Amino acid sequence: MLRYVSYFKGLSEADLAAVNNHVFEKKAARGEIIVFEGEPSDAIYYVNEGVVKAYKTSADGKEQILRIIRPGDTFNDVPFLGGVNLATAEAMSPVVLYGIKKKDLETMVHDYPQIAKNIIRVLSHRVEEMVNLIEDFSFRHVHGRVAKILLENAGNGGKPRLTQQEMAAMIGTAREMVGRSFKNLEAEGAIRLEHNRIIIANRAVLLKIAGLDE
Amino acid sequence: MPGLPVIDQSKCNCCGLCVNICTRGALKIEGNTVKAVPVEDPDWCTMCELVCPTGAITCPFEIIIDEDGN
Ligand code: SF4
Ligand code: SF4
């Protein structure tokens, strides 16, 4: 399985076998926390089965998902040389993980420079993802654009149904931002979420949020 | 009756991630296809859509205007 981990791309069979000695397996049930934000970071993980979410929690208990980690991907790799876990990682389903202790990883990088190159690639990809997320948070008025889309696509029967993914694509944002906007719009009394229906409860408020009021 | 997620079988590779994620047991693998089945206590958490690696399963929303909404 190690050959599929992006860190170990390009290593020979013999090298992979040596690396494999440092790998441990970890299983977790749905809802189990695998790493806690703020705790010393001692291992990176590769998801072999199941799905893990990495998130941050605000002071008032709101959860912001940073990444969804599916089979074939790694997590907790940003504090590569130790430090603390930057986010909490929780199993969203039963999961099977492979872990490597950070101190073993350091030795490996020393022994197999190819791994260092691979790690740089993974880390720069993570930075890219984070920069995109920051852009969404800071500069784009996602909230108002979601309101606009809801107004444009509201109809009693005549309009196509839309997924959060589709709305995100229409706005040019991450899907998570759309879900977050729904919750905000609901808290402001503009909409009501009822199962698979979004009910525009107060059109005037929604128009205002969309910047379409006169 | 509340709706069920929509599954595009041509995109589904039957990886089972959505089935494992669903806390309501509303998704099942039968043979080598994934099906959404009605359950007593359904939810529209959209987690199945979130985790699907191929975009095969989707949870579309119907947007309607409340008649009383001004
Ligand atoms: S929306 Fe949630 S409850 Fe409904 S099928 Fe998908 S994962 Fe299960
Ligand atoms: S997660 Fe997507 S690809 Fe995997 S079984 Fe479910 S619908 Fe199919």
Coordinates of C-alpha atoms and ligand atoms in Angstrom, one line a residue:
Chain A
M1 CA 0.0 0.0 0.0
L2 CA 2.9 2.4 0.7
R3 CA 3.5 2.9 -3.0
Y4 CA 0.2 4.8 -3.2
V5 CA 1.1 7.3 -0.5
S6 CA 2.2 10.5 -2.2
Y7 CA 5.2 10.7 0.2
F8 CA 6.8 7.6 -1.1
K9 CA 6.4 8.0 -4.8
G10 CA 9.5 7.0 -6.7
L11 CA 11.0 4.8 -4.0
S12 CA 12.3 1.3 -5.0
E13 CA 10.6 -1.9 -3.6
A14 CA 13.5 -2.4 -1.2
D15 CA 13.2 1.2 0.1
L16 CA 9.5 0.8 0.5
A17 CA 10.0 -2.3 2.5
A18 CA 12.4 -0.5 4.8
V19 CA 10.0 2.4 5.2
N20 CA 7.2 -0.1 5.9
N21 CA 8.8 -1.1 9.2
H22 CA 7.9 2.3 10.7
V23 CA 4.2 2.1 9.7
F24 CA 1.5 1.3 12.2
E25 CA -2.1 0.6 11.6
K26 CA -4.9 2.5 13.4
K27 CA -8.6 1.9 13.3
A28 CA -11.3 4.3 14.5
A29 CA -15.0 4.3 14.7
R30 CA -17.3 7.0 13.4
G31 CA -17.1 10.1 15.5
E32 CA -13.8 9.1 17.1
I33 CA -11.2 11.9 17.2
I34 CA -7.9 10.9 15.8
V35 CA -5.9 14.0 16.5
F36 CA -6.8 17.0 18.7
E37 CA -6.1 20.6 17.6
G38 CA -3.4 22.1 19.8
E39 CA -1.9 18.9 21.1
P40 CA 1.7 17.9 20.3
S41 CA 1.8 16.5 16.8
D42 CA 3.4 13.1 16.8
A43 CA 2.3 11.3 13.6
I44 CA 1.0 11.7 10.1
Y45 CA -1.7 9.5 8.8
Y46 CA -2.7 8.0 5.5
V47 CA -6.4 7.1 5.0
N48 CA -6.8 3.6 3.7
E49 CA -10.5 3.1 4.3
G50 CA -13.2 5.5 5.2
V51 CA -13.4 9.3 5.5
V52 CA -11.8 11.7 7.9
K53 CA -12.7 15.4 8.3
A54 CA -10.2 18.0 9.5
Y55 CA -11.8 21.0 11.2
K56 CA -11.4 23.9 13.5
T57 CA -13.8 24.8 16.3
S58 CA -14.5 28.5 17.2
A59 CA -14.9 29.7 20.7
D60 CA -18.7 29.5 20.4
G61 CA -18.6 25.9 19.2
K62 CA -19.0 26.4 15.5
E63 CA -17.2 23.9 13.3
Q64 CA -15.3 24.9 10.2
I65 CA -14.3 22.0 8.0
L66 CA -10.9 22.5 6.4
R67 CA -10.5 19.3 4.5
I68 CA -12.3 16.1 3.7
I69 CA -9.7 13.3 3.6
R70 CA -10.7 10.3 1.5
P71 CA -8.8 7.0 0.9
G72 CA -5.5 7.7 -0.7
D73 CA -4.8 11.0 1.0
T74 CA -2.8 12.0 4.1
F75 CA -3.5 14.4 7.0
N76 CA -1.8 16.0 9.9
D77 CA 1.3 16.5 7.8
V78 CA 1.6 20.3 8.0
P79 CA 3.3 20.3 11.4
F80 CA 5.8 18.1 9.7
L81 CA 8.7 18.7 12.1
G82 CA 6.7 18.5 15.3
G83 CA 4.9 21.4 16.8
V84 CA 1.2 21.1 17.5
N85 CA -1.8 19.8 15.5
L86 CA -3.3 22.6 13.5
A87 CA -6.7 21.1 13.3
T88 CA -8.8 18.3 14.8
A89 CA -9.2 15.2 12.7
E90 CA -12.3 13.1 13.2
A91 CA -13.5 9.8 11.6
M92 CA -16.7 10.4 9.7
S93 CA -17.2 6.7 9.1
P94 CA -15.3 3.6 10.4
V95 CA -11.7 4.2 9.2
V96 CA -8.5 2.3 8.7
L97 CA -5.4 4.5 8.8
Y98 CA -1.7 4.0 8.4
G99 CA 0.4 6.2 10.6
I100 CA 4.1 7.1 10.8
K101 CA 5.6 8.8 13.8
K102 CA 7.1 12.2 12.9
K103 CA 10.5 11.3 14.4
D104 CA 10.7 8.2 12.1
L105 CA 9.7 10.4 9.2
E106 CA 12.6 12.7 9.9
T107 CA 15.0 9.8 9.7
M108 CA 13.4 8.6 6.5
V109 CA 13.9 12.1 4.9
H110 CA 17.5 11.9 5.8
D111 CA 17.9 8.4 4.4
Y112 CA 15.8 8.9 1.2
P113 CA 16.0 12.5 -0.1
Q114 CA 13.3 11.6 -2.7
I115 CA 10.8 11.7 0.3
A116 CA 11.7 15.3 1.0
K117 CA 10.9 16.3 -2.5
N118 CA 7.5 14.5 -2.3
I119 CA 6.7 16.1 1.0
I120 CA 7.4 19.6 -0.4
R121 CA 5.0 18.9 -3.2
V122 CA 2.3 17.8 -0.7
L123 CA 2.9 20.8 1.6
S124 CA 2.7 23.3 -1.2
H125 CA -0.5 21.8 -2.4
R126 CA -1.9 22.2 1.2
V127 CA -0.8 25.9 1.3
E128 CA -2.6 26.4 -2.0
E129 CA -5.8 24.9 -0.6
M130 CA -5.6 27.1 2.5
V131 CA -4.9 30.3 0.5
N132 CA -8.0 29.6 -1.6
L133 CA -10.1 29.1 1.6
I134 CA -8.7 32.4 3.0
E135 CA -9.6 34.2 -0.1
D136 CA -13.2 32.9 0.2
F137 CA -13.4 34.0 3.8
S138 CA -11.9 37.4 3.4
F139 CA -12.7 38.9 0.0
R140 CA -15.7 37.3 -1.4
H141 CA -19.1 38.2 -0.2
V142 CA -20.3 34.7 -0.4
H143 CA -23.2 35.3 1.9
G144 CA -24.8 37.9 -0.3
R145 CA -24.1 35.9 -3.5
V146 CA -25.8 32.8 -2.0
A147 CA -28.8 35.0 -1.1
K148 CA -28.9 36.2 -4.8
I149 CA -28.8 32.7 -6.1
L150 CA -31.6 31.6 -3.9
L151 CA -33.7 34.6 -5.1
E152 CA -33.0 33.9 -8.7
N153 CA -33.8 30.2 -8.4
A154 CA -36.8 30.3 -6.2
G155 CA -40.0 29.1 -7.7
N156 CA -42.9 27.0 -6.7
G157 CA -42.1 24.0 -8.8
G158 CA -40.9 25.6 -12.0
K159 CA -37.2 26.0 -11.2
P160 CA -34.4 23.3 -11.2
R161 CA -33.3 21.9 -7.9
L162 CA -29.8 22.9 -6.9
T163 CA -27.1 21.2 -4.9
Q164 CA -24.7 23.1 -2.6
Q165 CA -22.0 22.0 -5.0
E166 CA -23.7 23.6 -7.9
M167 CA -24.3 26.8 -6.0
A168 CA -20.7 26.9 -5.0
A169 CA -19.7 26.5 -8.6
M170 CA -22.0 29.3 -9.6
I171 CA -20.4 31.6 -7.1
G172 CA -16.8 30.4 -7.5
T173 CA -16.4 29.3 -3.9
A174 CA -15.9 26.2 -1.8
R175 CA -18.9 24.0 -1.1
E176 CA -18.4 24.4 2.6
M177 CA -19.0 28.2 2.3
V178 CA -22.5 27.6 0.9
G179 CA -23.5 25.4 3.8
R180 CA -22.2 28.0 6.2
S181 CA -24.2 30.7 4.4
F182 CA -27.4 28.7 4.7
K183 CA -26.9 28.5 8.4
N184 CA -26.3 32.3 8.6
L185 CA -29.3 33.1 6.4
E186 CA -31.4 30.9 8.6
A187 CA -30.2 32.6 11.8
E188 CA -31.1 35.9 10.3
G189 CA -34.6 34.7 9.6
A190 CA -34.3 35.0 5.8
I191 CA -34.8 31.3 5.0
R192 CA -35.9 28.1 6.6
L193 CA -34.3 24.8 5.9
E194 CA -36.8 21.9 5.9
H195 CA -35.2 18.7 4.7
N196 CA -34.5 19.2 1.0
R197 CA -36.4 22.5 0.8
I198 CA -35.1 25.9 1.3
I199 CA -38.0 28.1 2.1
I200 CA -37.6 31.9 1.6
A201 CA -39.3 33.0 4.8
N202 CA -38.5 36.7 4.5
R203 CA -37.9 37.9 1.0
A204 CA -37.2 41.5 2.1
V205 CA -34.4 40.4 4.4
L206 CA -32.9 38.2 1.7
L207 CA -33.1 41.0 -0.9
K208 CA -31.2 43.2 1.5
I209 CA -28.5 40.6 2.1
A210 CA -28.2 40.1 -1.6
G211 CA -27.8 43.8 -2.0
L212 CA -30.8 44.0 -4.3
D213 CA -33.0 46.2 -2.2
E214 CA -33.7 49.7 -3.3
Chain B
M1 CA -42.6 12.1 1.3
P2 CA -39.2 13.7 1.8
G3 CA -36.8 13.3 -1.1
L4 CA -33.8 11.0 -1.4
P5 CA -30.3 11.8 -2.7
V6 CA -30.0 11.4 -6.4
I7 CA -27.4 8.8 -7.6
D8 CA -25.9 8.8 -11.1
Q9 CA -25.0 5.2 -11.5
S10 CA -22.8 6.0 -14.5
K11 CA -20.5 8.0 -12.2
C12 CA -20.7 5.7 -9.1
N13 CA -17.7 3.4 -8.6
C14 CA -19.3 1.7 -5.7
C15 CA -16.6 2.7 -3.3
G16 CA -19.1 2.7 -0.4
L17 CA -17.9 6.0 1.2
C18 CA -21.4 7.5 1.2
V19 CA -22.9 4.3 2.7
N20 CA -20.4 4.3 5.6
I21 CA -20.9 8.0 6.3
C22 CA -24.7 8.0 6.4
T23 CA -25.9 8.1 10.0
R24 CA -29.4 7.2 9.0
G25 CA -28.7 4.0 7.1
A26 CA -30.4 5.5 4.1
L27 CA -27.8 4.3 1.6
K28 CA -27.3 0.6 0.8
I29 CA -25.1 -1.4 -1.6
E30 CA -27.1 -4.0 -3.4
G31 CA -25.1 -6.2 -5.7
N32 CA -22.8 -3.6 -7.2
T33 CA -25.1 -0.6 -7.1
V34 CA -25.7 2.0 -4.4
K35 CA -29.3 2.7 -3.6
A36 CA -31.0 5.4 -1.5
V37 CA -33.8 3.9 0.5
P38 CA -36.5 5.6 2.6
V39 CA -35.9 5.4 6.3
E40 CA -38.1 6.4 9.3
D41 CA -35.9 9.2 10.4
P42 CA -34.4 10.7 7.3
D43 CA -32.0 13.7 7.3
W44 CA -30.7 16.0 4.5
C45 CA -27.2 16.5 6.0
T46 CA -25.7 16.2 2.5
M47 CA -22.6 14.4 3.9
C48 CA -23.0 11.7 1.2
E49 CA -22.6 14.4 -1.4
L50 CA -19.6 15.9 0.5
V51 CA -17.7 12.7 0.7
C52 CA -18.4 11.2 -2.8
P53 CA -15.1 11.3 -4.7
T54 CA -16.8 11.2 -8.1
G55 CA -19.8 13.5 -7.7
A56 CA -22.2 10.6 -8.3
I57 CA -24.4 11.3 -5.4
T58 CA -26.1 14.6 -5.0
C59 CA -28.6 16.2 -2.6
P60 CA -30.4 18.9 -4.5
F61 CA -32.5 21.6 -2.7
E62 CA -35.8 22.9 -3.9
I63 CA -36.0 26.6 -3.3
I64 CA -39.5 27.9 -2.7
I65 CA -41.1 31.1 -1.6
D66 CA -43.2 31.0 1.5
E67 CA -46.6 32.4 0.5
D68 CA -46.8 34.4 3.7
G69 CA -43.2 35.7 3.3
N70 CA -43.4 39.3 2.3
Ligands
SF4_1 S1 -28.2 13.4 3.1 FE1 -27.2 12.5 5.0 S2 -28.9 11.2 5.9 FE2 -29.4 11.6 3.7 S3 -28.6 9.9 2.6 FE3 -27.0 11.5 2.6 S4 -25.7 11.1 4.3 FE4 -27.6 9.9 4.6
SF4_2 S1 -19.5 7.7 -2.5 FE1 -20.1 8.2 -4.6 S2 -18.9 6.7 -5.9 FE2 -18.8 6.0 -3.7 S3 -20.5 4.5 -3.6 FE3 -21.3 6.5 -2.9 S4 -22.2 7.4 -4.8 FE4 -20.9 5.7 -5.4

